[in-house]
mmCIF file of C-alpha atoms and ligand atoms in Angstrom:
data_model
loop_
_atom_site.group_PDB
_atom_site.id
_atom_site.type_symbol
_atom_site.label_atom_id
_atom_site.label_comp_id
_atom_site.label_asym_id
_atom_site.label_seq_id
_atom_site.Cartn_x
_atom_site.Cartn_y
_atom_site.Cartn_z
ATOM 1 C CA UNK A 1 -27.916 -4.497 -6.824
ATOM 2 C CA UNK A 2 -29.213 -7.549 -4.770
ATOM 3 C CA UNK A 3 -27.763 -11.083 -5.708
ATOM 4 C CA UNK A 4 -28.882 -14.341 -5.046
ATOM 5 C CA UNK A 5 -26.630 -16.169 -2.415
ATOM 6 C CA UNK A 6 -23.826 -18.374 -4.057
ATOM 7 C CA UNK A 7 -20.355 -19.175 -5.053
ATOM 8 C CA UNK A 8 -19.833 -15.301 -6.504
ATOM 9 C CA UNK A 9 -19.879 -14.178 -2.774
ATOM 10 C CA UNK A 10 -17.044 -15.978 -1.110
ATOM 11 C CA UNK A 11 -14.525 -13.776 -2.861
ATOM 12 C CA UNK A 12 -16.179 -10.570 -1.616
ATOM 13 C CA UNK A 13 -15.423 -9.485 2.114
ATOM 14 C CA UNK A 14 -11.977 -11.063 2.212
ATOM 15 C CA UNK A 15 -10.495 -11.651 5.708
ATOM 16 C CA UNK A 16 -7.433 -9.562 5.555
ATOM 17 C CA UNK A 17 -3.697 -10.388 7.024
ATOM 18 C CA UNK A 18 -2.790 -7.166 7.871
ATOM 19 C CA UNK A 19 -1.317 -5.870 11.191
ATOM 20 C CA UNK A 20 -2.019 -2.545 10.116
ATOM 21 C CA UNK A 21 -5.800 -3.651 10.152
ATOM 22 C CA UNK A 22 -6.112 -4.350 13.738
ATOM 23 C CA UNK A 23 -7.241 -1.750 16.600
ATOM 24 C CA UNK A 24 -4.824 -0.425 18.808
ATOM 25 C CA UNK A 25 -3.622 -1.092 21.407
ATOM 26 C CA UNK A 26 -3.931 -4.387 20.231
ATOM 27 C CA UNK A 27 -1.967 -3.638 16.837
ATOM 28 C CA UNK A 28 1.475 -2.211 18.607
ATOM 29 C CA UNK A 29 1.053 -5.162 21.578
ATOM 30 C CA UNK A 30 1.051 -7.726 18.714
ATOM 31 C CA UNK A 31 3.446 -6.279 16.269
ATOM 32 C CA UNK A 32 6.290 -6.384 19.695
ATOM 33 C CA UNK A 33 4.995 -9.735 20.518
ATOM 34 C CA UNK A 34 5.649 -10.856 16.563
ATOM 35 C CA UNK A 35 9.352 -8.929 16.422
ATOM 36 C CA UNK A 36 10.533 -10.888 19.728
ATOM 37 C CA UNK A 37 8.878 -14.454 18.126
ATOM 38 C CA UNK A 38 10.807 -13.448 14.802
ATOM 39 C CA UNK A 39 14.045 -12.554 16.935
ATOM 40 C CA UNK A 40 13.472 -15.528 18.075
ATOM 41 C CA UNK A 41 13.854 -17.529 14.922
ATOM 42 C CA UNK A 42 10.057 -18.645 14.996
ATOM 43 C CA UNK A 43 8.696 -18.820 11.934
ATOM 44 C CA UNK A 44 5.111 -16.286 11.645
ATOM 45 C CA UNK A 45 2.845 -16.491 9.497
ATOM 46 C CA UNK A 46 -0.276 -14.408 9.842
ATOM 47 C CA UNK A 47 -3.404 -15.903 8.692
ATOM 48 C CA UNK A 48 -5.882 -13.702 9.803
ATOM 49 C CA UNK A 49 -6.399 -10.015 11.471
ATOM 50 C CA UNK A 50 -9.759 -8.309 10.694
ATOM 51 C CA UNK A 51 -12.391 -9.879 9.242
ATOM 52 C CA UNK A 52 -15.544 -7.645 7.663
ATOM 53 C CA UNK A 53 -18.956 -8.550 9.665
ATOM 54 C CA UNK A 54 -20.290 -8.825 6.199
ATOM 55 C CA UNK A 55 -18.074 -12.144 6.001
ATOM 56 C CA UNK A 56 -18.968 -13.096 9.056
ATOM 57 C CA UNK A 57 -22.575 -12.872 8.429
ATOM 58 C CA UNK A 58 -22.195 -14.930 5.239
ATOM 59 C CA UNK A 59 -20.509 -17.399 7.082
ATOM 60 C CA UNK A 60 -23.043 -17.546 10.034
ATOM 61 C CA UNK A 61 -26.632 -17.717 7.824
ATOM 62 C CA UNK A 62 -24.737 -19.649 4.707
ATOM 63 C CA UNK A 63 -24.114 -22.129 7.593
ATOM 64 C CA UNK A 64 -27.077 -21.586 9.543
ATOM 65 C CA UNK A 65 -29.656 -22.449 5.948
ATOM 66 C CA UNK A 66 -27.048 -25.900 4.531
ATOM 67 C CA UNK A 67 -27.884 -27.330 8.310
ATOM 68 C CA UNK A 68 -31.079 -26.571 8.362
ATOM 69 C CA UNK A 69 -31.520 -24.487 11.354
ATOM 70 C CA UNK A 70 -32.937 -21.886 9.793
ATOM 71 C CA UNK A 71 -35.148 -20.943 6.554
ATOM 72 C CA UNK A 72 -34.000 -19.108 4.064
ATOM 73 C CA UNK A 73 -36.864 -16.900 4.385
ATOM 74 C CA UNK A 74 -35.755 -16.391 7.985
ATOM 75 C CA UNK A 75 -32.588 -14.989 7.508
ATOM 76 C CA UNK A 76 -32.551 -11.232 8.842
ATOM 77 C CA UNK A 77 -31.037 -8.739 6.693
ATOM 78 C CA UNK A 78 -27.692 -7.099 8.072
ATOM 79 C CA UNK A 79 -28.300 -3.762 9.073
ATOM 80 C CA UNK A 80 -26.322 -0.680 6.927
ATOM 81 C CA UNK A 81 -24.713 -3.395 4.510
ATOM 82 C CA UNK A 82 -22.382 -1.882 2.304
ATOM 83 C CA UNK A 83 -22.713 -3.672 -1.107
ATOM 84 C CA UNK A 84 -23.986 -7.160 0.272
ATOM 85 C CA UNK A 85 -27.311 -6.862 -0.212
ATOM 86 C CA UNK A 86 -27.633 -10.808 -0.783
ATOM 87 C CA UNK A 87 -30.937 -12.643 -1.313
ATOM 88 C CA UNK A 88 -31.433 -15.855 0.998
ATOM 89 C CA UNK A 89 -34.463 -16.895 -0.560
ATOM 90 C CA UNK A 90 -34.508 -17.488 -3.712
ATOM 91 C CA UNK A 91 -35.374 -20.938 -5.912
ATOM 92 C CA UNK A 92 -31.976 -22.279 -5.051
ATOM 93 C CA UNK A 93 -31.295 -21.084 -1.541
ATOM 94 C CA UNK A 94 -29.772 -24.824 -0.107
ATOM 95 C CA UNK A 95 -27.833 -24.772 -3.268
ATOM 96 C CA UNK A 96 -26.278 -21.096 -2.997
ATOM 97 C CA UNK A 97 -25.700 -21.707 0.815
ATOM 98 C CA UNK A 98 -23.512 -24.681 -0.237
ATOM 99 C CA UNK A 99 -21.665 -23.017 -2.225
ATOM 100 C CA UNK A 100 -20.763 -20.821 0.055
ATOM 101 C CA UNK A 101 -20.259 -23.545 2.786
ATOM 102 C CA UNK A 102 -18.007 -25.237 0.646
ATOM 103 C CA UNK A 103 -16.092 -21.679 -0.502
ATOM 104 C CA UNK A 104 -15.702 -20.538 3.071
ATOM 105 C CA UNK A 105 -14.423 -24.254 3.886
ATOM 106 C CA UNK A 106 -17.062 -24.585 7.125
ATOM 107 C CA UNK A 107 -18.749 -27.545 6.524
ATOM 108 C CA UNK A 108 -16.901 -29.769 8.942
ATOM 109 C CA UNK A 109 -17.976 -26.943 11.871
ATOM 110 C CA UNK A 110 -19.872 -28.752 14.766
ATOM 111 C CA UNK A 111 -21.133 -25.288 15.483
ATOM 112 C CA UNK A 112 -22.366 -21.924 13.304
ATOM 113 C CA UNK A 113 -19.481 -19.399 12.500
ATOM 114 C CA UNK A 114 -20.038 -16.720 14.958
ATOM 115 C CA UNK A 115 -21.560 -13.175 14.071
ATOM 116 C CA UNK A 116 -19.313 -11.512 16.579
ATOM 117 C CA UNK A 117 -15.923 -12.166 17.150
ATOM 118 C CA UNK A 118 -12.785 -10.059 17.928
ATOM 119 C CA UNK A 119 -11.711 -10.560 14.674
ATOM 120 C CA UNK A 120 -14.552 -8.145 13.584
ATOM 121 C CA UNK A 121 -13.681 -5.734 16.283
ATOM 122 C CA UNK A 122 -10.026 -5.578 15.051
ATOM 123 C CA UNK A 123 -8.723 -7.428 18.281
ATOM 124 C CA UNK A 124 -7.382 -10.859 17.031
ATOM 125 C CA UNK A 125 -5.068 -12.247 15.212
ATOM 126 C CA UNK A 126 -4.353 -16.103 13.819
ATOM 127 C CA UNK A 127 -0.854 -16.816 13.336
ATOM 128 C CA UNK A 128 0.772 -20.425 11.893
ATOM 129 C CA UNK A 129 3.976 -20.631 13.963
ATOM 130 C CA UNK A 130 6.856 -22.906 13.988
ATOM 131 C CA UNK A 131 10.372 -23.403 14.682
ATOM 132 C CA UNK A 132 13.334 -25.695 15.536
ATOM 133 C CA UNK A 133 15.176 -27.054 18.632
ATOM 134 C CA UNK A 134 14.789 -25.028 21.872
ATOM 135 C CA UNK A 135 14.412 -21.102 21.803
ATOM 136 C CA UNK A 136 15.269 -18.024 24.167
ATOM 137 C CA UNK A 137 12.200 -15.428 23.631
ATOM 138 C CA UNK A 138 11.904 -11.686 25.364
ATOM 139 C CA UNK A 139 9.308 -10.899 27.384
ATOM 140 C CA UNK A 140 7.510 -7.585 27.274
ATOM 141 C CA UNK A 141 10.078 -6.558 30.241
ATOM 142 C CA UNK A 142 13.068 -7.795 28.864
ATOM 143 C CA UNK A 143 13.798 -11.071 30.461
ATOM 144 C CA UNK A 144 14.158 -14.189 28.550
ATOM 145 C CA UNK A 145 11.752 -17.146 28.725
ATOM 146 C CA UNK A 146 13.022 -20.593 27.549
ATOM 147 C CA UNK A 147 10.875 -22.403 25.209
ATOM 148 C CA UNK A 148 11.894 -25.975 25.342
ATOM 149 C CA UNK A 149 10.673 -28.780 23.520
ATOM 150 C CA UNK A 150 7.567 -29.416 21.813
ATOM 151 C CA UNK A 151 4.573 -28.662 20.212
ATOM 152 C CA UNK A 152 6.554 -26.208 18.237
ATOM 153 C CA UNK A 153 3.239 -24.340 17.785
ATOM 154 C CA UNK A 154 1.502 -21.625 18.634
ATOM 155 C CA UNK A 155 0.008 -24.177 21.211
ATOM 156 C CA UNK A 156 3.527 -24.165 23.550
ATOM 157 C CA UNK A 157 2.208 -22.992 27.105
ATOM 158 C CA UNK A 158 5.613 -20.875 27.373
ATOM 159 C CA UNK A 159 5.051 -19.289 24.022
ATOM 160 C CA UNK A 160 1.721 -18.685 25.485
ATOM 161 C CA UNK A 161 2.878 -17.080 28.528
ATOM 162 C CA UNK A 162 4.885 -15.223 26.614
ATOM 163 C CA UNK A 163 2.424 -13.725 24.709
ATOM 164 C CA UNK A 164 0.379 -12.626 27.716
ATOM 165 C CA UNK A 165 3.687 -10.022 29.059
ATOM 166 C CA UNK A 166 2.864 -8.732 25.552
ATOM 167 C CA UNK A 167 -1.187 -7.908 26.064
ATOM 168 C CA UNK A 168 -1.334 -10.760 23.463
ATOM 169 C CA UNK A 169 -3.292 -13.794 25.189
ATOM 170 C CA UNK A 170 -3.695 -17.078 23.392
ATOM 171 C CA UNK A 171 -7.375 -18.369 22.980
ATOM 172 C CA UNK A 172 -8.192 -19.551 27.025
ATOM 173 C CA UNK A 173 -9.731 -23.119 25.753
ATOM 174 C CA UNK A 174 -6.610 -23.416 23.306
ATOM 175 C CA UNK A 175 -6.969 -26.335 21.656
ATOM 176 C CA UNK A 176 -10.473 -24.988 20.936
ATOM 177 C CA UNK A 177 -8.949 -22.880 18.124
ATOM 178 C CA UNK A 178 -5.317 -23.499 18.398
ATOM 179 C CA UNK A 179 -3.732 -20.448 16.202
ATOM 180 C CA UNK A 180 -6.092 -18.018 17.549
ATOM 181 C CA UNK A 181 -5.038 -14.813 19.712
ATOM 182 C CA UNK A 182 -6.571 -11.356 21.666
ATOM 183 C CA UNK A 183 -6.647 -8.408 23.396
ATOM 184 C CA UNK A 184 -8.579 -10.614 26.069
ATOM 185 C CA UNK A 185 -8.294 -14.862 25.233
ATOM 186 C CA UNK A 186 -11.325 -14.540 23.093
HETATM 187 ZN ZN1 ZN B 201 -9.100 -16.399 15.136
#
């Protein structure tokens, strides 16, 4: 049954924080790149894996109608939608894009959510890291890497390098989105 765009649709889609929801190889590389951070007495916390594109297309157009860059008449329909067959235009389309702006928490975005990201394809992960004092991690091959000092974050260029022995590669503009990681710095 279609549904006018709103609040109601924020819940639907969720992003999920499962490793088991990611694409492998990705999935094993970034389940041995989370057991050495966890041997390692970092705190991870996963905060994203896969998202649906459903989300992401409510995201994107939600976005897209509340900044005006597009009419809610405009919006094209997602092709083979499974159960989000969601009306744009309707007599309170600004109104049920905000909610969803607001829901979603994307209001303060400079730019539109993207429709494609690895997150859809199952190839990223965002994690909320943190730890105390200086750490000893593994690398993929076995050696240790010292992580000294700060940010304590998943922002640390050796925690970073780290990663990458692990096919895990921190976003390449990283303060862009600072908790995001790939299959390929995407
Ligand atoms: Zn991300």
């Amino acid at each position: 049954m279609a549904t006018n765009s709103g609040a109601l649709w924020v819940a639907k889609f969720p992003t999920s924080t499962k490793t088991a929801d990611l694409v492998q190889p990705f999935r094993g590389n970034f389940e041995a790149f989370q057991r050495a951070m966890v041997a390692s007495k970092i705190s991870v916390k996963i905060t994203a894996t896969h998202r649906p594109k459903e989300r992401a297309y409510m995201m994107h157009y939600s976005w897209m109608i509340v900044k005006g860059q597009i009419d809610a008449a405009d919006v094209p329909p997602l092709p083979a939608l499974q159960g989000a067959d969601i009306i744009w235009n309707h007599a309170h389309a600004k109104q049920g894009a905000q909610e969803m702006v607001d829901g979603y928490g994307i209001g303060s975005l400079g730019v539109p959510p993207a429709l494609n990201s690895r997150h859809i394809d199952g190839r990223a992960v965002d994690t909320s890291l943190s730890w105390d004092g200086d750490i000893v991690i593994r690398n993929k091959d076995g050696s240790s890497r010292n992580i000294v000092g700060s940010p304590r974050n998943s922002t640390h260029p050796d925690l970073i390098a780290a990663g990458a022995t692990y096919g895990v590669i921190h976003l390449k503009n990283v303060m862009a989105d600072k908790v995001h990681w790939s299959d390929d710095g995407h």
